[in-house]
């Protein structure tokens, strides 16, 4: 075993916990253990020429470069995946005319079915699903328990979406 490799392996073993914390701070997308494994593999490729005078600084520079490299690689992969989704599925933010028409028809069907619900299920459904009032707030407004509100929401969903 070369002297540089021996020094770096010893420092790596001693600094493992500190390196884990460094990776956790620098790279949120990959597990620190995966980065430690990659760092160890990089250490194994270090030769003896030139000799390393400050092994700890060298090791931390390797770790820092690895975290930055992996962050860039992950960002590049995310960009490529986003481009692939755009090519495969089109721009999801602008629905085509047919999709908009179908969505409008479905909304009208749901609204009509919601109007046929009995009280207080209709009011609870309207407040929670249409007005986006949280379940606990609906319960407080109507003076009933949250469990009762949840049961009314379940009943409304079952009636609306099983209706033909």
JSON list of C-alpha atoms in Angstrom, two decimals:
[
{"chain": "A", "resi": 1, "resn": "UNK", "atom": "CA", "xyz": [0.00, 0.00, 0.00]},
{"chain": "A", "resi": 2, "resn": "UNK", "atom": "CA", "xyz": [1.34, 3.40, -0.94]},
{"chain": "A", "resi": 3, "resn": "UNK", "atom": "CA", "xyz": [2.11, 5.90, 1.80]},
{"chain": "A", "resi": 4, "resn": "UNK", "atom": "CA", "xyz": [-0.45, 8.45, 0.50]},
{"chain": "A", "resi": 5, "resn": "UNK", "atom": "CA", "xyz": [-3.13, 5.76, 0.45]},
{"chain": "A", "resi": 6, "resn": "UNK", "atom": "CA", "xyz": [-2.20, 4.58, 3.94]},
{"chain": "A", "resi": 7, "resn": "UNK", "atom": "CA", "xyz": [-2.35, 8.14, 5.33]},
{"chain": "A", "resi": 8, "resn": "UNK", "atom": "CA", "xyz": [-5.66, 8.96, 3.63]},
{"chain": "A", "resi": 9, "resn": "UNK", "atom": "CA", "xyz": [-7.31, 5.69, 4.72]},
{"chain": "A", "resi": 10, "resn": "UNK", "atom": "CA", "xyz": [-6.30, 6.34, 8.35]},
{"chain": "A", "resi": 11, "resn": "UNK", "atom": "CA", "xyz": [-7.59, 9.92, 8.26]},
{"chain": "A", "resi": 12, "resn": "UNK", "atom": "CA", "xyz": [-10.77, 8.76, 6.51]},
{"chain": "A", "resi": 13, "resn": "UNK", "atom": "CA", "xyz": [-11.46, 6.27, 9.31]},
{"chain": "A", "resi": 14, "resn": "UNK", "atom": "CA", "xyz": [-10.78, 8.87, 12.00]},
{"chain": "A", "resi": 15, "resn": "UNK", "atom": "CA", "xyz": [-12.86, 11.62, 10.32]},
{"chain": "A", "resi": 16, "resn": "UNK", "atom": "CA", "xyz": [-15.79, 9.47, 9.17]},
{"chain": "A", "resi": 17, "resn": "UNK", "atom": "CA", "xyz": [-18.39, 11.15, 11.42]},
{"chain": "A", "resi": 18, "resn": "UNK", "atom": "CA", "xyz": [-17.21, 14.65, 10.52]},
{"chain": "A", "resi": 19, "resn": "UNK", "atom": "CA", "xyz": [-17.25, 13.75, 6.81]},
{"chain": "A", "resi": 20, "resn": "UNK", "atom": "CA", "xyz": [-20.79, 12.42, 7.19]},
{"chain": "A", "resi": 21, "resn": "UNK", "atom": "CA", "xyz": [-21.91, 15.74, 8.67]},
{"chain": "A", "resi": 22, "resn": "UNK", "atom": "CA", "xyz": [-20.11, 17.63, 5.88]},
{"chain": "A", "resi": 23, "resn": "UNK", "atom": "CA", "xyz": [-21.92, 15.58, 3.22]},
{"chain": "A", "resi": 24, "resn": "UNK", "atom": "CA", "xyz": [-25.26, 16.08, 4.95]},
{"chain": "A", "resi": 25, "resn": "UNK", "atom": "CA", "xyz": [-24.76, 19.85, 4.84]},
{"chain": "A", "resi": 26, "resn": "UNK", "atom": "CA", "xyz": [-23.39, 20.08, 1.31]},
{"chain": "A", "resi": 27, "resn": "UNK", "atom": "CA", "xyz": [-25.56, 17.60, -0.59]},
{"chain": "A", "resi": 28, "resn": "UNK", "atom": "CA", "xyz": [-29.20, 17.16, 0.35]},
{"chain": "A", "resi": 29, "resn": "UNK", "atom": "CA", "xyz": [-30.08, 14.91, -2.59]},
{"chain": "A", "resi": 30, "resn": "UNK", "atom": "CA", "xyz": [-27.80, 11.95, -1.89]},
{"chain": "A", "resi": 31, "resn": "UNK", "atom": "CA", "xyz": [-27.35, 9.91, 1.24]},
{"chain": "A", "resi": 32, "resn": "UNK", "atom": "CA", "xyz": [-24.19, 10.75, 3.15]},
{"chain": "A", "resi": 33, "resn": "UNK", "atom": "CA", "xyz": [-23.27, 7.04, 3.26]},
{"chain": "A", "resi": 34, "resn": "UNK", "atom": "CA", "xyz": [-23.32, 6.88, -0.54]},
{"chain": "A", "resi": 35, "resn": "UNK", "atom": "CA", "xyz": [-21.02, 9.89, -0.74]},
{"chain": "A", "resi": 36, "resn": "UNK", "atom": "CA", "xyz": [-18.70, 8.34, 1.86]},
{"chain": "A", "resi": 37, "resn": "UNK", "atom": "CA", "xyz": [-18.48, 5.21, -0.28]},
{"chain": "A", "resi": 38, "resn": "UNK", "atom": "CA", "xyz": [-17.68, 7.28, -3.36]},
{"chain": "A", "resi": 39, "resn": "UNK", "atom": "CA", "xyz": [-15.04, 9.21, -1.41]},
{"chain": "A", "resi": 40, "resn": "UNK", "atom": "CA", "xyz": [-13.43, 5.99, -0.24]},
{"chain": "A", "resi": 41, "resn": "UNK", "atom": "CA", "xyz": [-13.27, 4.80, -3.87]},
{"chain": "A", "resi": 42, "resn": "UNK", "atom": "CA", "xyz": [-11.60, 8.06, -4.90]},
{"chain": "A", "resi": 43, "resn": "UNK", "atom": "CA", "xyz": [-9.07, 7.67, -2.10]},
{"chain": "A", "resi": 44, "resn": "UNK", "atom": "CA", "xyz": [-8.14, 4.23, -3.42]},
{"chain": "A", "resi": 45, "resn": "UNK", "atom": "CA", "xyz": [-7.05, 5.79, -6.74]},
{"chain": "A", "resi": 46, "resn": "UNK", "atom": "CA", "xyz": [-4.63, 8.27, -5.14]},
{"chain": "A", "resi": 47, "resn": "UNK", "atom": "CA", "xyz": [-1.03, 7.54, -6.05]},
{"chain": "A", "resi": 48, "resn": "UNK", "atom": "CA", "xyz": [2.25, 8.36, -4.31]},
{"chain": "A", "resi": 49, "resn": "UNK", "atom": "CA", "xyz": [3.47, 11.00, -6.71]},
{"chain": "A", "resi": 50, "resn": "UNK", "atom": "CA", "xyz": [3.44, 13.75, -5.55]},
{"chain": "A", "resi": 51, "resn": "UNK", "atom": "CA", "xyz": [3.51, 13.00, -1.82]},
{"chain": "A", "resi": 52, "resn": "UNK", "atom": "CA", "xyz": [0.67, 14.47, 0.23]},
{"chain": "A", "resi": 53, "resn": "UNK", "atom": "CA", "xyz": [1.92, 16.71, 3.04]},
{"chain": "A", "resi": 54, "resn": "UNK", "atom": "CA", "xyz": [-1.39, 17.57, 4.69]},
{"chain": "A", "resi": 55, "resn": "UNK", "atom": "CA", "xyz": [-3.57, 14.48, 4.46]},
{"chain": "A", "resi": 56, "resn": "UNK", "atom": "CA", "xyz": [-6.52, 15.94, 6.37]},
{"chain": "A", "resi": 57, "resn": "UNK", "atom": "CA", "xyz": [-6.75, 19.01, 4.11]},
{"chain": "A", "resi": 58, "resn": "UNK", "atom": "CA", "xyz": [-6.37, 16.81, 1.03]},
{"chain": "A", "resi": 59, "resn": "UNK", "atom": "CA", "xyz": [-9.15, 14.49, 2.23]},
{"chain": "A", "resi": 60, "resn": "UNK", "atom": "CA", "xyz": [-11.53, 17.36, 2.95]},
{"chain": "A", "resi": 61, "resn": "UNK", "atom": "CA", "xyz": [-10.79, 18.91, -0.44]},
{"chain": "A", "resi": 62, "resn": "UNK", "atom": "CA", "xyz": [-11.61, 15.55, -2.06]},
{"chain": "A", "resi": 63, "resn": "UNK", "atom": "CA", "xyz": [-14.85, 15.36, -0.04]},
{"chain": "A", "resi": 64, "resn": "UNK", "atom": "CA", "xyz": [-15.85, 18.91, -0.90]},
{"chain": "A", "resi": 65, "resn": "UNK", "atom": "CA", "xyz": [-15.17, 18.42, -4.61]},
{"chain": "A", "resi": 66, "resn": "UNK", "atom": "CA", "xyz": [-17.12, 15.16, -4.56]},
{"chain": "A", "resi": 67, "resn": "UNK", "atom": "CA", "xyz": [-20.16, 16.80, -2.95]},
{"chain": "A", "resi": 68, "resn": "UNK", "atom": "CA", "xyz": [-20.10, 19.65, -5.47]},
{"chain": "A", "resi": 69, "resn": "UNK", "atom": "CA", "xyz": [-19.64, 17.25, -8.40]},
{"chain": "A", "resi": 70, "resn": "UNK", "atom": "CA", "xyz": [-22.54, 15.08, -7.26]},
{"chain": "A", "resi": 71, "resn": "UNK", "atom": "CA", "xyz": [-24.75, 18.14, -6.74]},
{"chain": "A", "resi": 72, "resn": "UNK", "atom": "CA", "xyz": [-24.03, 19.25, -10.29]},
{"chain": "A", "resi": 73, "resn": "UNK", "atom": "CA", "xyz": [-24.63, 15.75, -11.64]},
{"chain": "A", "resi": 74, "resn": "UNK", "atom": "CA", "xyz": [-27.96, 15.52, -9.82]},
{"chain": "A", "resi": 75, "resn": "UNK", "atom": "CA", "xyz": [-29.02, 18.93, -11.15]},
{"chain": "A", "resi": 76, "resn": "UNK", "atom": "CA", "xyz": [-28.07, 17.85, -14.67]},
{"chain": "A", "resi": 77, "resn": "UNK", "atom": "CA", "xyz": [-30.10, 14.63, -14.31]},
{"chain": "A", "resi": 78, "resn": "UNK", "atom": "CA", "xyz": [-33.12, 16.58, -13.04]},
{"chain": "A", "resi": 79, "resn": "UNK", "atom": "CA", "xyz": [-32.89, 18.97, -16.01]},
{"chain": "A", "resi": 80, "resn": "UNK", "atom": "CA", "xyz": [-32.68, 16.06, -18.45]},
{"chain": "A", "resi": 81, "resn": "UNK", "atom": "CA", "xyz": [-35.64, 14.33, -16.82]},
{"chain": "A", "resi": 82, "resn": "UNK", "atom": "CA", "xyz": [-37.68, 17.54, -16.99]},
{"chain": "A", "resi": 83, "resn": "UNK", "atom": "CA", "xyz": [-36.83, 17.91, -20.68]},
{"chain": "A", "resi": 84, "resn": "UNK", "atom": "CA", "xyz": [-37.77, 14.27, -21.29]},
{"chain": "A", "resi": 85, "resn": "UNK", "atom": "CA", "xyz": [-41.11, 14.75, -19.53]},
{"chain": "A", "resi": 86, "resn": "UNK", "atom": "CA", "xyz": [-41.74, 17.85, -21.63]},
{"chain": "A", "resi": 87, "resn": "UNK", "atom": "CA", "xyz": [-40.95, 15.97, -24.84]},
{"chain": "A", "resi": 88, "resn": "UNK", "atom": "CA", "xyz": [-43.01, 12.92, -23.85]},
{"chain": "A", "resi": 89, "resn": "UNK", "atom": "CA", "xyz": [-46.00, 14.56, -22.22]},
{"chain": "A", "resi": 90, "resn": "UNK", "atom": "CA", "xyz": [-45.95, 18.12, -23.48]},
{"chain": "A", "resi": 91, "resn": "UNK", "atom": "CA", "xyz": [-46.32, 21.24, -21.41]},
{"chain": "A", "resi": 92, "resn": "UNK", "atom": "CA", "xyz": [-48.60, 20.24, -18.54]},
{"chain": "A", "resi": 93, "resn": "UNK", "atom": "CA", "xyz": [-49.14, 23.86, -17.52]},
{"chain": "A", "resi": 94, "resn": "UNK", "atom": "CA", "xyz": [-51.18, 24.62, -20.66]},
{"chain": "A", "resi": 95, "resn": "UNK", "atom": "CA", "xyz": [-53.88, 21.99, -21.14]},
{"chain": "A", "resi": 96, "resn": "UNK", "atom": "CA", "xyz": [-55.10, 21.44, -24.65]},
{"chain": "A", "resi": 97, "resn": "UNK", "atom": "CA", "xyz": [-58.66, 22.33, -25.63]},
{"chain": "A", "resi": 98, "resn": "UNK", "atom": "CA", "xyz": [-60.01, 18.80, -25.28]},
{"chain": "A", "resi": 99, "resn": "UNK", "atom": "CA", "xyz": [-58.51, 18.34, -21.82]},
{"chain": "A", "resi": 100, "resn": "UNK", "atom": "CA", "xyz": [-59.91, 21.69, -20.70]},
{"chain": "A", "resi": 101, "resn": "UNK", "atom": "CA", "xyz": [-63.34, 20.78, -22.05]},
{"chain": "A", "resi": 102, "resn": "UNK", "atom": "CA", "xyz": [-63.32, 17.41, -20.25]},
{"chain": "A", "resi": 103, "resn": "UNK", "atom": "CA", "xyz": [-62.16, 19.03, -17.01]},
{"chain": "A", "resi": 104, "resn": "UNK", "atom": "CA", "xyz": [-64.94, 21.64, -17.25]},
{"chain": "A", "resi": 105, "resn": "UNK", "atom": "CA", "xyz": [-67.52, 18.89, -17.87]},
{"chain": "A", "resi": 106, "resn": "UNK", "atom": "CA", "xyz": [-66.24, 16.90, -14.88]},
{"chain": "A", "resi": 107, "resn": "UNK", "atom": "CA", "xyz": [-66.36, 19.98, -12.65]},
{"chain": "A", "resi": 108, "resn": "UNK", "atom": "CA", "xyz": [-69.94, 20.69, -13.72]},
{"chain": "A", "resi": 109, "resn": "UNK", "atom": "CA", "xyz": [-70.89, 17.07, -12.98]},
{"chain": "A", "resi": 110, "resn": "UNK", "atom": "CA", "xyz": [-69.29, 17.24, -9.51]},
{"chain": "A", "resi": 111, "resn": "UNK", "atom": "CA", "xyz": [-70.97, 20.58, -8.75]},
{"chain": "A", "resi": 112, "resn": "UNK", "atom": "CA", "xyz": [-74.39, 19.24, -9.81]},
{"chain": "A", "resi": 113, "resn": "UNK", "atom": "CA", "xyz": [-73.93, 16.10, -7.71]},
{"chain": "A", "resi": 114, "resn": "UNK", "atom": "CA", "xyz": [-72.76, 18.20, -4.74]},
{"chain": "A", "resi": 115, "resn": "UNK", "atom": "CA", "xyz": [-75.96, 20.29, -4.99]},
{"chain": "A", "resi": 116, "resn": "UNK", "atom": "CA", "xyz": [-78.02, 17.12, -4.57]},
{"chain": "A", "resi": 117, "resn": "UNK", "atom": "CA", "xyz": [-76.31, 16.18, -1.29]},
{"chain": "A", "resi": 118, "resn": "UNK", "atom": "CA", "xyz": [-78.38, 16.43, 1.85]},
{"chain": "A", "resi": 119, "resn": "UNK", "atom": "CA", "xyz": [-77.58, 18.90, 4.60]},
{"chain": "A", "resi": 120, "resn": "UNK", "atom": "CA", "xyz": [-75.21, 19.16, 6.49]},
{"chain": "A", "resi": 121, "resn": "UNK", "atom": "CA", "xyz": [-73.10, 16.98, 4.13]},
{"chain": "A", "resi": 122, "resn": "UNK", "atom": "CA", "xyz": [-73.47, 19.53, 1.32]},
{"chain": "A", "resi": 123, "resn": "UNK", "atom": "CA", "xyz": [-72.31, 22.46, 3.49]},
{"chain": "A", "resi": 124, "resn": "UNK", "atom": "CA", "xyz": [-69.39, 20.49, 4.92]},
{"chain": "A", "resi": 125, "resn": "UNK", "atom": "CA", "xyz": [-68.30, 19.33, 1.46]},
{"chain": "A", "resi": 126, "resn": "UNK", "atom": "CA", "xyz": [-68.64, 22.84, 0.05]},
{"chain": "A", "resi": 127, "resn": "UNK", "atom": "CA", "xyz": [-66.59, 24.45, 2.84]},
{"chain": "A", "resi": 128, "resn": "UNK", "atom": "CA", "xyz": [-63.84, 21.85, 2.83]},
{"chain": "A", "resi": 129, "resn": "UNK", "atom": "CA", "xyz": [-63.46, 20.94, -0.84]},
{"chain": "A", "resi": 130, "resn": "UNK", "atom": "CA", "xyz": [-64.62, 24.06, -2.64]},
{"chain": "A", "resi": 131, "resn": "UNK", "atom": "CA", "xyz": [-63.65, 26.81, -0.21]},
{"chain": "A", "resi": 132, "resn": "UNK", "atom": "CA", "xyz": [-60.55, 24.95, 1.08]},
{"chain": "A", "resi": 133, "resn": "UNK", "atom": "CA", "xyz": [-61.47, 25.37, 4.77]},
{"chain": "A", "resi": 134, "resn": "UNK", "atom": "CA", "xyz": [-59.48, 22.87, 6.90]},
{"chain": "A", "resi": 135, "resn": "UNK", "atom": "CA", "xyz": [-61.47, 20.07, 8.54]},
{"chain": "A", "resi": 136, "resn": "UNK", "atom": "CA", "xyz": [-60.82, 21.33, 12.08]},
{"chain": "A", "resi": 137, "resn": "UNK", "atom": "CA", "xyz": [-62.10, 24.80, 11.14]},
{"chain": "A", "resi": 138, "resn": "UNK", "atom": "CA", "xyz": [-65.24, 23.35, 9.55]},
{"chain": "A", "resi": 139, "resn": "UNK", "atom": "CA", "xyz": [-65.86, 21.40, 12.77]},
{"chain": "A", "resi": 140, "resn": "UNK", "atom": "CA", "xyz": [-65.47, 24.54, 14.88]},
{"chain": "A", "resi": 141, "resn": "UNK", "atom": "CA", "xyz": [-67.70, 26.60, 12.55]},
{"chain": "A", "resi": 142, "resn": "UNK", "atom": "CA", "xyz": [-70.51, 24.04, 12.67]},
{"chain": "A", "resi": 143, "resn": "UNK", "atom": "CA", "xyz": [-70.04, 23.04, 16.31]},
{"chain": "A", "resi": 144, "resn": "UNK", "atom": "CA", "xyz": [-69.43, 19.36, 15.56]},
{"chain": "A", "resi": 145, "resn": "UNK", "atom": "CA", "xyz": [-66.48, 17.02, 16.01]},
{"chain": "A", "resi": 146, "resn": "UNK", "atom": "CA", "xyz": [-63.76, 16.63, 13.43]},
{"chain": "A", "resi": 147, "resn": "UNK", "atom": "CA", "xyz": [-64.63, 12.94, 13.13]},
{"chain": "A", "resi": 148, "resn": "UNK", "atom": "CA", "xyz": [-68.19, 13.86, 12.15]},
{"chain": "A", "resi": 149, "resn": "UNK", "atom": "CA", "xyz": [-66.84, 16.26, 9.53]},
{"chain": "A", "resi": 150, "resn": "UNK", "atom": "CA", "xyz": [-64.58, 13.50, 8.14]},
{"chain": "A", "resi": 151, "resn": "UNK", "atom": "CA", "xyz": [-67.55, 11.11, 7.93]},
{"chain": "A", "resi": 152, "resn": "UNK", "atom": "CA", "xyz": [-69.61, 13.68, 6.02]},
{"chain": "A", "resi": 153, "resn": "UNK", "atom": "CA", "xyz": [-66.71, 14.31, 3.60]},
{"chain": "A", "resi": 154, "resn": "UNK", "atom": "CA", "xyz": [-66.33, 10.56, 2.99]},
{"chain": "A", "resi": 155, "resn": "UNK", "atom": "CA", "xyz": [-70.05, 10.22, 2.43]},
{"chain": "A", "resi": 156, "resn": "UNK", "atom": "CA", "xyz": [-70.07, 13.16, 0.01]},
{"chain": "A", "resi": 157, "resn": "UNK", "atom": "CA", "xyz": [-67.13, 11.80, -1.98]},
{"chain": "A", "resi": 158, "resn": "UNK", "atom": "CA", "xyz": [-68.69, 8.36, -2.16]},
{"chain": "A", "resi": 159, "resn": "UNK", "atom": "CA", "xyz": [-72.03, 9.76, -3.35]},
{"chain": "A", "resi": 160, "resn": "UNK", "atom": "CA", "xyz": [-70.54, 12.20, -5.85]},
{"chain": "A", "resi": 161, "resn": "UNK", "atom": "CA", "xyz": [-68.03, 9.90, -7.46]},
{"chain": "A", "resi": 162, "resn": "UNK", "atom": "CA", "xyz": [-70.11, 6.73, -7.55]},
{"chain": "A", "resi": 163, "resn": "UNK", "atom": "CA", "xyz": [-73.06, 8.56, -9.11]},
{"chain": "A", "resi": 164, "resn": "UNK", "atom": "CA", "xyz": [-73.43, 8.07, -12.86]}
]
